Amino acid sequence: SSILFDMIQLTPHAIDHPIEVSQEEYDQLVRRTENGWSQCENREECLAKLHYLRNGLKQGKIDEATFQEREKLLVLNWWRRSL
């Protein structure tokens, strides 16, 4: 018998190459804080944290200003890392 896992779609608008992770992987990715929460070691971690922030905003757990600041930090830190 096969076990079905709920996969979390990190790239909901991707048509050709969607990126999905399991709930367990997602939880591990969003909890990584070695160099601060806004630092990411890989693409999946960055996408998971952006997904987490967007969900927090949608659910009213964070306000728009907090969301924008945290999203900006994640994206800029990831961008700087790839230079």
MMTF fields as JSON, N, C-alpha, C and O atoms, coordinates in Angstrom:
{
  "mmtfVersion": "1.0.0",
  "mmtfProducer": "UNKNOWN",
  "numBonds": 331,
  "numAtoms": 332,
  "numGroups": 83,
  "numChains": 1,
  "numModels": 1,
  "chainsPerModel": [1],
  "groupsPerChain": [83],
  "chainIdList": ["A"],
  "bondAtomList": [4, 2, 8, 6, 12, 10, 16, 14, 20, 18, 24, 22, 28, 26, 32, 30, 36, 34, 40, 38, 44, 42, 48, 46, 52, 50, 56, 54, 60, 58, 64, 62, 68, 66, 72, 70, 76, 74, 80, 78, 84, 82, 88, 86, 92, 90, 96, 94, 100, 98, 104, 102, 108, 106, 112, 110, 116, 114, 120, 118, 124, 122, 128, 126, 132, 130, 136, 134, 140, 138, 144, 142, 148, 146, 152, 150, 156, 154, 160, 158, 164, 162, 168, 166, 172, 170, 176, 174, 180, 178, 184, 182, 188, 186, 192, 190, 196, 194, 200, 198, 204, 202, 208, 206, 212, 210, 216, 214, 220, 218, 224, 222, 228, 226, 232, 230, 236, 234, 240, 238, 244, 242, 248, 246, 252, 250, 256, 254, 260, 258, 264, 262, 268, 266, 272, 270, 276, 274, 280, 278, 284, 282, 288, 286, 292, 290, 296, 294, 300, 298, 304, 302, 308, 306, 312, 310, 316, 314, 320, 318, 324, 322, 328, 326],
  "bondOrderList": [1, 1, 1, 1, 1, 1, 1, 1, 1, 1, 1, 1, 1, 1, 1, 1, 1, 1, 1, 1, 1, 1, 1, 1, 1, 1, 1, 1, 1, 1, 1, 1, 1, 1, 1, 1, 1, 1, 1, 1, 1, 1, 1, 1, 1, 1, 1, 1, 1, 1, 1, 1, 1, 1, 1, 1, 1, 1, 1, 1, 1, 1, 1, 1, 1, 1, 1, 1, 1, 1, 1, 1, 1, 1, 1, 1, 1, 1, 1, 1, 1, 1],
  "groupList": [{"groupName": "SER", "atomNameList": ["N", "CA", "C", "O"], "elementList": ["N", "C", "C", "O"], "formalChargeList": [0, 0, 0, 0], "bondAtomList": [1, 0, 2, 1, 3, 2], "bondOrderList": [1, 1, 2], "singleLetterCode": "S", "chemCompType": "L-PEPTIDE LINKING"}, {"groupName": "ILE", "atomNameList": ["N", "CA", "C", "O"], "elementList": ["N", "C", "C", "O"], "formalChargeList": [0, 0, 0, 0], "bondAtomList": [1, 0, 2, 1, 3, 2], "bondOrderList": [1, 1, 2], "singleLetterCode": "I", "chemCompType": "L-PEPTIDE LINKING"}, {"groupName": "LEU", "atomNameList": ["N", "CA", "C", "O"], "elementList": ["N", "C", "C", "O"], "formalChargeList": [0, 0, 0, 0], "bondAtomList": [1, 0, 2, 1, 3, 2], "bondOrderList": [1, 1, 2], "singleLetterCode": "L", "chemCompType": "L-PEPTIDE LINKING"}, {"groupName": "PHE", "atomNameList": ["N", "CA", "C", "O"], "elementList": ["N", "C", "C", "O"], "formalChargeList": [0, 0, 0, 0], "bondAtomList": [1, 0, 2, 1, 3, 2], "bondOrderList": [1, 1, 2], "singleLetterCode": "F", "chemCompType": "L-PEPTIDE LINKING"}, {"groupName": "ASP", "atomNameList": ["N", "CA", "C", "O"], "elementList": ["N", "C", "C", "O"], "formalChargeList": [0, 0, 0, 0], "bondAtomList": [1, 0, 2, 1, 3, 2], "bondOrderList": [1, 1, 2], "singleLetterCode": "D", "chemCompType": "L-PEPTIDE LINKING"}, {"groupName": "MET", "atomNameList": ["N", "CA", "C", "O"], "elementList": ["N", "C", "C", "O"], "formalChargeList": [0, 0, 0, 0], "bondAtomList": [1, 0, 2, 1, 3, 2], "bondOrderList": [1, 1, 2], "singleLetterCode": "M", "chemCompType": "L-PEPTIDE LINKING"}, {"groupName": "GLN", "atomNameList": ["N", "CA", "C", "O"], "elementList": ["N", "C", "C", "O"], "formalChargeList": [0, 0, 0, 0], "bondAtomList": [1, 0, 2, 1, 3, 2], "bondOrderList": [1, 1, 2], "singleLetterCode": "Q", "chemCompType": "L-PEPTIDE LINKING"}, {"groupName": "THR", "atomNameList": ["N", "CA", "C", "O"], "elementList": ["N", "C", "C", "O"], "formalChargeList": [0, 0, 0, 0], "bondAtomList": [1, 0, 2, 1, 3, 2], "bondOrderList": [1, 1, 2], "singleLetterCode": "T", "chemCompType": "L-PEPTIDE LINKING"}, {"groupName": "PRO", "atomNameList": ["N", "CA", "C", "O"], "elementList": ["N", "C", "C", "O"], "formalChargeList": [0, 0, 0, 0], "bondAtomList": [1, 0, 2, 1, 3, 2], "bondOrderList": [1, 1, 2], "singleLetterCode": "P", "chemCompType": "L-PEPTIDE LINKING"}, {"groupName": "HIS", "atomNameList": ["N", "CA", "C", "O"], "elementList": ["N", "C", "C", "O"], "formalChargeList": [0, 0, 0, 0], "bondAtomList": [1, 0, 2, 1, 3, 2], "bondOrderList": [1, 1, 2], "singleLetterCode": "H", "chemCompType": "L-PEPTIDE LINKING"}, {"groupName": "ALA", "atomNameList": ["N", "CA", "C", "O"], "elementList": ["N", "C", "C", "O"], "formalChargeList": [0, 0, 0, 0], "bondAtomList": [1, 0, 2, 1, 3, 2], "bondOrderList": [1, 1, 2], "singleLetterCode": "A", "chemCompType": "L-PEPTIDE LINKING"}, {"groupName": "GLU", "atomNameList": ["N", "CA", "C", "O"], "elementList": ["N", "C", "C", "O"], "formalChargeList": [0, 0, 0, 0], "bondAtomList": [1, 0, 2, 1, 3, 2], "bondOrderList": [1, 1, 2], "singleLetterCode": "E", "chemCompType": "L-PEPTIDE LINKING"}, {"groupName": "VAL", "atomNameList": ["N", "CA", "C", "O"], "elementList": ["N", "C", "C", "O"], "formalChargeList": [0, 0, 0, 0], "bondAtomList": [1, 0, 2, 1, 3, 2], "bondOrderList": [1, 1, 2], "singleLetterCode": "V", "chemCompType": "L-PEPTIDE LINKING"}, {"groupName": "TYR", "atomNameList": ["N", "CA", "C", "O"], "elementList": ["N", "C", "C", "O"], "formalChargeList": [0, 0, 0, 0], "bondAtomList": [1, 0, 2, 1, 3, 2], "bondOrderList": [1, 1, 2], "singleLetterCode": "Y", "chemCompType": "L-PEPTIDE LINKING"}, {"groupName": "ARG", "atomNameList": ["N", "CA", "C", "O"], "elementList": ["N", "C", "C", "O"], "formalChargeList": [0, 0, 0, 0], "bondAtomList": [1, 0, 2, 1, 3, 2], "bondOrderList": [1, 1, 2], "singleLetterCode": "R", "chemCompType": "L-PEPTIDE LINKING"}, {"groupName": "ASN", "atomNameList": ["N", "CA", "C", "O"], "elementList": ["N", "C", "C", "O"], "formalChargeList": [0, 0, 0, 0], "bondAtomList": [1, 0, 2, 1, 3, 2], "bondOrderList": [1, 1, 2], "singleLetterCode": "N", "chemCompType": "L-PEPTIDE LINKING"}, {"groupName": "GLY", "atomNameList": ["N", "CA", "C", "O"], "elementList": ["N", "C", "C", "O"], "formalChargeList": [0, 0, 0, 0], "bondAtomList": [1, 0, 2, 1, 3, 2], "bondOrderList": [1, 1, 2], "singleLetterCode": "G", "chemCompType": "PEPTIDE LINKING"}, {"groupName": "TRP", "atomNameList": ["N", "CA", "C", "O"], "elementList": ["N", "C", "C", "O"], "formalChargeList": [0, 0, 0, 0], "bondAtomList": [1, 0, 2, 1, 3, 2], "bondOrderList": [1, 1, 2], "singleLetterCode": "W", "chemCompType": "L-PEPTIDE LINKING"}, {"groupName": "CYS", "atomNameList": ["N", "CA", "C", "O"], "elementList": ["N", "C", "C", "O"], "formalChargeList": [0, 0, 0, 0], "bondAtomList": [1, 0, 2, 1, 3, 2], "bondOrderList": [1, 1, 2], "singleLetterCode": "C", "chemCompType": "L-PEPTIDE LINKING"}, {"groupName": "LYS", "atomNameList": ["N", "CA", "C", "O"], "elementList": ["N", "C", "C", "O"], "formalChargeList": [0, 0, 0, 0], "bondAtomList": [1, 0, 2, 1, 3, 2], "bondOrderList": [1, 1, 2], "singleLetterCode": "K", "chemCompType": "L-PEPTIDE LINKING"}],
  "groupTypeList": [0, 0, 1, 2, 3, 4, 5, 1, 6, 2, 7, 8, 9, 10, 1, 4, 9, 8, 1, 11, 12, 0, 6, 11, 11, 13, 4, 6, 2, 12, 14, 14, 7, 11, 15, 16, 17, 0, 6, 18, 11, 15, 14, 11, 11, 18, 2, 10, 19, 2, 9, 13, 2, 14, 15, 16, 2, 19, 6, 16, 19, 1, 4, 11, 10, 7, 3, 6, 11, 14, 11, 19, 2, 2, 12, 2, 15, 17, 17, 14, 14, 0, 2],
  "groupIdList": [1, 2, 3, 4, 5, 6, 7, 8, 9, 10, 11, 12, 13, 14, 15, 16, 17, 18, 19, 20, 21, 22, 23, 24, 25, 26, 27, 28, 29, 30, 31, 32, 33, 34, 35, 36, 37, 38, 39, 40, 41, 42, 43, 44, 45, 46, 47, 48, 49, 50, 51, 52, 53, 54, 55, 56, 57, 58, 59, 60, 61, 62, 63, 64, 65, 66, 67, 68, 69, 70, 71, 72, 73, 74, 75, 76, 77, 78, 79, 80, 81, 82, 83],
  "secStructList": [7, 7, 7, 7, 7, 7, 3, 3, 3, 1, 7, 6, 6, 7, 1, 1, 1, 7, 7, 3, 3, 3, 2, 2, 2, 2, 2, 2, 2, 2, 6, 7, 7, 6, 6, 7, 6, 6, 7, 7, 1, 1, 2, 2, 2, 2, 2, 2, 2, 2, 2, 2, 2, 2, 2, 2, 2, 2, 6, 6, 1, 1, 7, 2, 2, 2, 2, 2, 2, 2, 2, 2, 2, 2, 2, 2, 2, 2, 2, 2, 2, 6, 7],
  "xCoordList": [0.843, 0.0, 0.872, 1.971, 0.389, 1.158, 0.633, -0.558, 1.536, 1.179, 1.151, 2.112, 0.071, -0.037, 0.419, -0.015, 1.282, 1.772, 1.213, 1.13, 0.833, 0.436, 1.695, 2.552, 1.799, 2.958, 2.605, 1.482, 3.551, 3.357, 3.988, 5.179, 3.192, 3.616, 4.302, 3.635, 5.627, 6.379, 6.351, 6.621, 6.03, 5.976, 4.601, 4.479, 3.562, 2.191, 1.911, 0.944, 2.713, 2.472, 3.352, 3.24, 4.224, 5.106, 4.311, 3.568, 4.475, 3.772, 4.694, 4.307, 5.903, 6.808, 7.616, 7.844, 8.048, 8.951, 8.512, 9.193, 7.392, 6.954, 7.904, 8.527, 7.999, 8.834, 7.921, 7.204, 7.953, 7.118, 7.985, 9.031, 7.542, 8.213, 7.142, 5.982, 7.541, 6.611, 6.411, 7.179, 5.389, 5.136, 6.325, 6.686, 6.931, 8.099, 9.281, 9.927, 9.558, 10.642, 10.349, 11.23, 9.109, 8.686, 8.932, 9.51, 8.486, 8.667, 10.136, 10.502, 10.977, 12.414, 12.997, 13.824, 12.579, 13.105, 12.743, 13.596, 11.502, 11.094, 11.626, 11.58, 12.131, 12.691, 14.2, 14.783, 14.834, 16.288, 16.609, 16.056, 17.513, 17.866, 19.349, 19.73, 20.2, 21.626, 22.235, 22.927, 21.983, 22.555, 21.485, 21.67, 20.383, 19.24, 18.158, 18.454, 16.911, 15.803, 15.795, 15.356, 16.27, 16.209, 17.369, 17.494, 18.21, 19.296, 18.869, 18.304, 19.132, 18.755, 19.971, 20.815, 20.041, 21.147, 20.869, 21.805, 19.61, 19.289, 17.956, 17.229, 17.659, 16.45, 15.183, 14.254, 15.143, 13.965, 13.695, 12.546, 14.763, 14.595, 14.028, 13.121, 14.556, 14.076, 12.613, 11.808, 12.268, 10.888, 9.943, 8.819, 10.391, 9.552, 9.295, 8.175, 10.31, 10.143, 9.247, 8.464, 9.351, 8.445, 7.009, 6.082, 6.823, 5.505, 4.94, 3.769, 5.78, 5.391, 4.949, 3.931, 5.713, 5.351, 4.022, 3.172, 3.841, 2.589, 1.394, 0.331, 1.558, 0.479, 0.176, -0.987, 1.231, 1.032, 0.266, -0.596, 0.567, -0.14, -1.601, -2.502, -1.834, -3.205, -4.048, -5.242, -3.424, -4.145, -4.23, -4.813, -3.659, -3.72, -2.763, -2.914, -1.782, -0.819, 0.239, 0.814, 0.495, 1.402, 0.727, -0.118, 1.103, 0.514, 1.303, 2.382, 0.764, 1.365, 2.786, 3.675, 3.002, 4.33, 5.369, 6.486, 5.005, 5.909, 6.207, 7.351, 5.156, 5.33, 6.31, 7.242, 6.102, 6.957, 8.407, 9.318, 8.631, 9.997, 10.683, 11.83, 9.984, 10.577, 10.778, 11.778, 9.826, 9.97, 11.171, 11.95, 11.308, 12.428, 13.761, 14.689, 13.858, 15.093, 15.426, 16.571, 14.431, 14.669, 15.173, 16.168, 14.485, 14.831, 16.19, 17.013, 16.43, 17.717, 18.881, 19.927, 18.712, 19.782, 20.053, 21.206, 18.987, 19.177, 19.853, 20.751, 19.438, 20.016, 21.496, 22.327, 21.824, 23.237, 24.081, 25.227, 23.514, 24.239, 24.605, 25.644, 23.758, 23.992, 24.867, 25.144, 25.309, 26.182, 27.596, 28.455],
  "yCoordList": [-1.197, 0.0, 1.238, 1.236, 2.275, 3.516, 4.498, 4.529, 5.286, 6.297, 7.638, 8.011, 8.351, 9.67, 10.731, 10.759, 11.59, 12.686, 13.983, 14.156, 14.883, 16.207, 16.974, 17.192, 17.374, 18.133, 19.613, 19.995, 20.426, 21.868, 22.438, 22.25, 23.126, 23.73, 25.067, 26.032, 25.124, 26.343, 27.337, 28.523, 26.864, 27.725, 27.571, 26.923, 28.159, 27.919, 28.389, 27.929, 29.277, 29.779, 29.121, 29.432, 28.215, 27.528, 26.483, 25.692, 26.492, 25.536, 24.372, 23.211, 24.674, 23.64, 22.939, 21.732, 23.687, 23.113, 23.485, 24.258, 22.947, 23.272, 22.675, 21.638, 23.343, 22.857, 22.524, 23.386, 21.263, 20.799, 20.163, 19.584, 20.275, 19.623, 18.999, 19.411, 18.011, 17.396, 18.336, 19.278, 18.076, 18.889, 18.834, 19.847, 17.67, 17.522, 18.362, 19.056, 18.291, 19.103, 20.589, 21.365, 20.975, 22.368, 22.874, 23.943, 22.094, 22.487, 22.661, 23.599, 21.767, 21.878, 23.115, 23.809, 23.394, 24.545, 25.869, 26.748, 26.022, 27.31, 27.515, 28.627, 26.453, 26.578, 26.812, 27.031, 26.77, 26.99, 28.44, 29.374, 28.601, 29.958, 30.107, 30.985, 29.276, 29.295, 30.696, 31.1, 31.429, 32.771, 33.857, 34.954, 33.544, 34.451, 33.915, 33.286, 34.171, 33.582, 34.039, 33.294, 35.244, 35.769, 35.294, 35.735, 34.407, 33.814, 32.429, 31.663, 32.105, 30.803, 30.119, 30.754, 28.824, 28.036, 27.558, 27.289, 27.451, 26.959, 27.522, 28.168, 27.262, 27.785, 27.298, 28.077, 26.015, 25.467, 26.144, 26.417, 26.412, 27.086, 28.489, 28.905, 29.207, 30.562, 30.54, 31.333, 29.644, 29.545, 29.123, 29.62, 28.207, 27.774, 28.936, 29.108, 29.72, 30.85, 31.929, 32.554, 32.152, 33.1, 32.588, 33.362, 31.304, 30.672, 30.846, 31.182, 30.613, 30.743, 32.176, 32.391, 33.141, 34.548, 34.884, 35.537, 34.443, 34.738, 34.119, 34.735, 32.905, 32.278, 33.064, 33.25, 33.526, 34.329, 35.605, 36.003, 36.243, 37.455, 37.141, 37.83, 36.101, 35.71, 35.369, 35.667, 34.748, 34.325, 35.425, 35.218, 36.581, 37.695, 37.576, 38.287, 36.689, 36.504, 37.597, 37.892, 38.201, 39.343, 40.424, 40.132, 41.671, 42.759, 42.994, 42.431, 43.825, 44.087, 44.647, 44.236, 45.573, 46.184, 45.152, 45.138, 44.295, 43.243, 42.268, 41.862, 41.901, 40.997, 41.585, 40.907, 42.845, 43.462, 43.542, 43.299, 43.877, 43.969, 42.602, 42.479, 41.586, 40.243, 39.648, 38.979, 39.897, 39.412, 40.078, 39.42, 41.384, 42.121, 41.567, 41.371, 41.317, 40.767, 39.405, 39.153, 38.534, 37.211, 37.319, 36.693, 38.111, 38.219, 38.885, 38.407, 39.98, 40.667, 39.806, 39.771, 39.121, 38.246, 37.106, 36.741, 36.542, 35.474, 36.022, 35.384, 37.185, 37.812, 38.111, 37.828, 38.679, 38.99, 37.723, 37.716, 36.666, 35.404, 34.847, 34.206, 35.089, 34.52, 35.387, 35.004, 36.542, 37.397, 36.864, 37.473],
  "zCoordList": [0.0, 0.0, 0.0, 0.555, -0.612, -0.671, 0.365, 0.676, 0.88, 1.863, 1.156, 0.483, 1.304, 0.685, 1.662, 2.813, 1.205, 2.018, 1.465, 0.249, 2.336, 1.892, 1.554, 2.409, 0.323, -0.116, -0.108, -0.438, 0.265, 0.287, -0.97, -1.222, -1.743, -2.999, -2.687, -2.314, -2.837, -2.531, -3.685, -3.493, -4.863, -6.046, -6.693, -7.732, -6.091, -6.553, -7.976, -8.584, -8.519, -9.867, -10.918, -12.103, -10.497, -11.438, -12.216, -11.635, -13.511, -14.358, -14.71, -14.575, -15.158, -15.637, -14.549, -14.627, -13.538, -12.534, -11.118, -10.444, -10.665, -9.302, -8.263, -8.492, -7.136, -6.043, -4.878, -4.369, -4.461, -3.363, -2.293, -2.586, -1.055, 0.068, 0.952, 0.927, 1.725, 2.677, 3.863, 4.055, 4.644, 5.836, 6.787, 7.387, 6.928, 7.814, 7.323, 8.107, 6.01, 5.444, 5.62, 5.991, 5.353, 5.482, 6.904, 7.103, 7.886, 9.29, 9.636, 10.345, 9.142, 9.397, 8.723, 9.314, 7.505, 6.761, 7.431, 7.558, 7.858, 8.435, 9.848, 10.373, 10.466, 11.819, 11.822, 12.884, 10.67, 10.615, 10.954, 10.371, 11.908, 12.349, 12.641, 13.416, 12.044, 12.365, 12.322, 13.256, 11.256, 11.106, 11.161, 10.634, 11.795, 11.823, 10.893, 9.877, 11.248, 10.492, 9.038, 8.162, 8.767, 7.398, 6.516, 5.374, 7.031, 6.242, 5.781, 6.561, 4.531, 3.972, 3.369, 2.736, 3.578, 3.035, 1.613, 0.86, 1.241, -0.1, -0.569, 0.186, -1.819, -2.45, -1.748, -1.534, -1.389, -0.737, 0.604, 0.949, 1.359, 2.651, 2.452, 3.174, 1.488, 1.216, 0.782, 1.271, -0.124, -0.585, 0.534, 0.618, 1.397, 2.519, 3.476, 3.956, 3.748, 4.665, 4.054, 4.77, 2.76, 2.099, 2.154, 2.391, 1.939, 2.022, 3.434, 3.608, 4.43, 5.841, 6.151, 6.809, 5.676, 5.892, 5.23, 5.835, 4.001, 3.279, 3.984, 4.062, 4.498, 5.254, 6.522, 6.882, 7.2, 8.415, 8.124, 8.908, 7.021, 6.624, 6.312, 6.789, 5.511, 5.138, 6.366, 6.408, 7.356, 8.553, 9.604, 10.668, 9.321, 10.258, 11.434, 12.428, 11.336, 12.424, 12.445, 13.493, 11.281, 11.206, 10.378, 9.532, 10.622, 9.849, 8.57, 8.384, 7.691, 6.381, 6.496, 5.75, 7.417, 7.568, 8.004, 7.488, 8.95, 9.419, 8.29, 8.086, 7.562, 6.424, 5.42, 4.987, 5.047, 4.029, 4.485, 3.694, 5.742, 6.254, 6.254, 5.823, 6.735, 6.798, 5.401, 5.141, 4.517, 3.152, 2.476, 1.786, 2.684, 2.104, 2.608, 1.822, 3.905, 4.469, 3.861, 3.488, 3.762, 3.178, 1.747, 1.38, 0.947, -0.471, -0.657, -1.437, 0.051, -0.096, 0.374, -0.275, 1.485, 1.975, 0.999, 0.768, 0.425, -0.559, -1.799, -2.349, -2.24, -3.436, -3.21, -4.073, -2.06, -1.743, -1.702, -2.149, -1.169, -1.049, -2.419, -2.574, -3.406, -4.729, -5.623, -6.76, -5.143, -5.94, -6.01, -6.647]
}
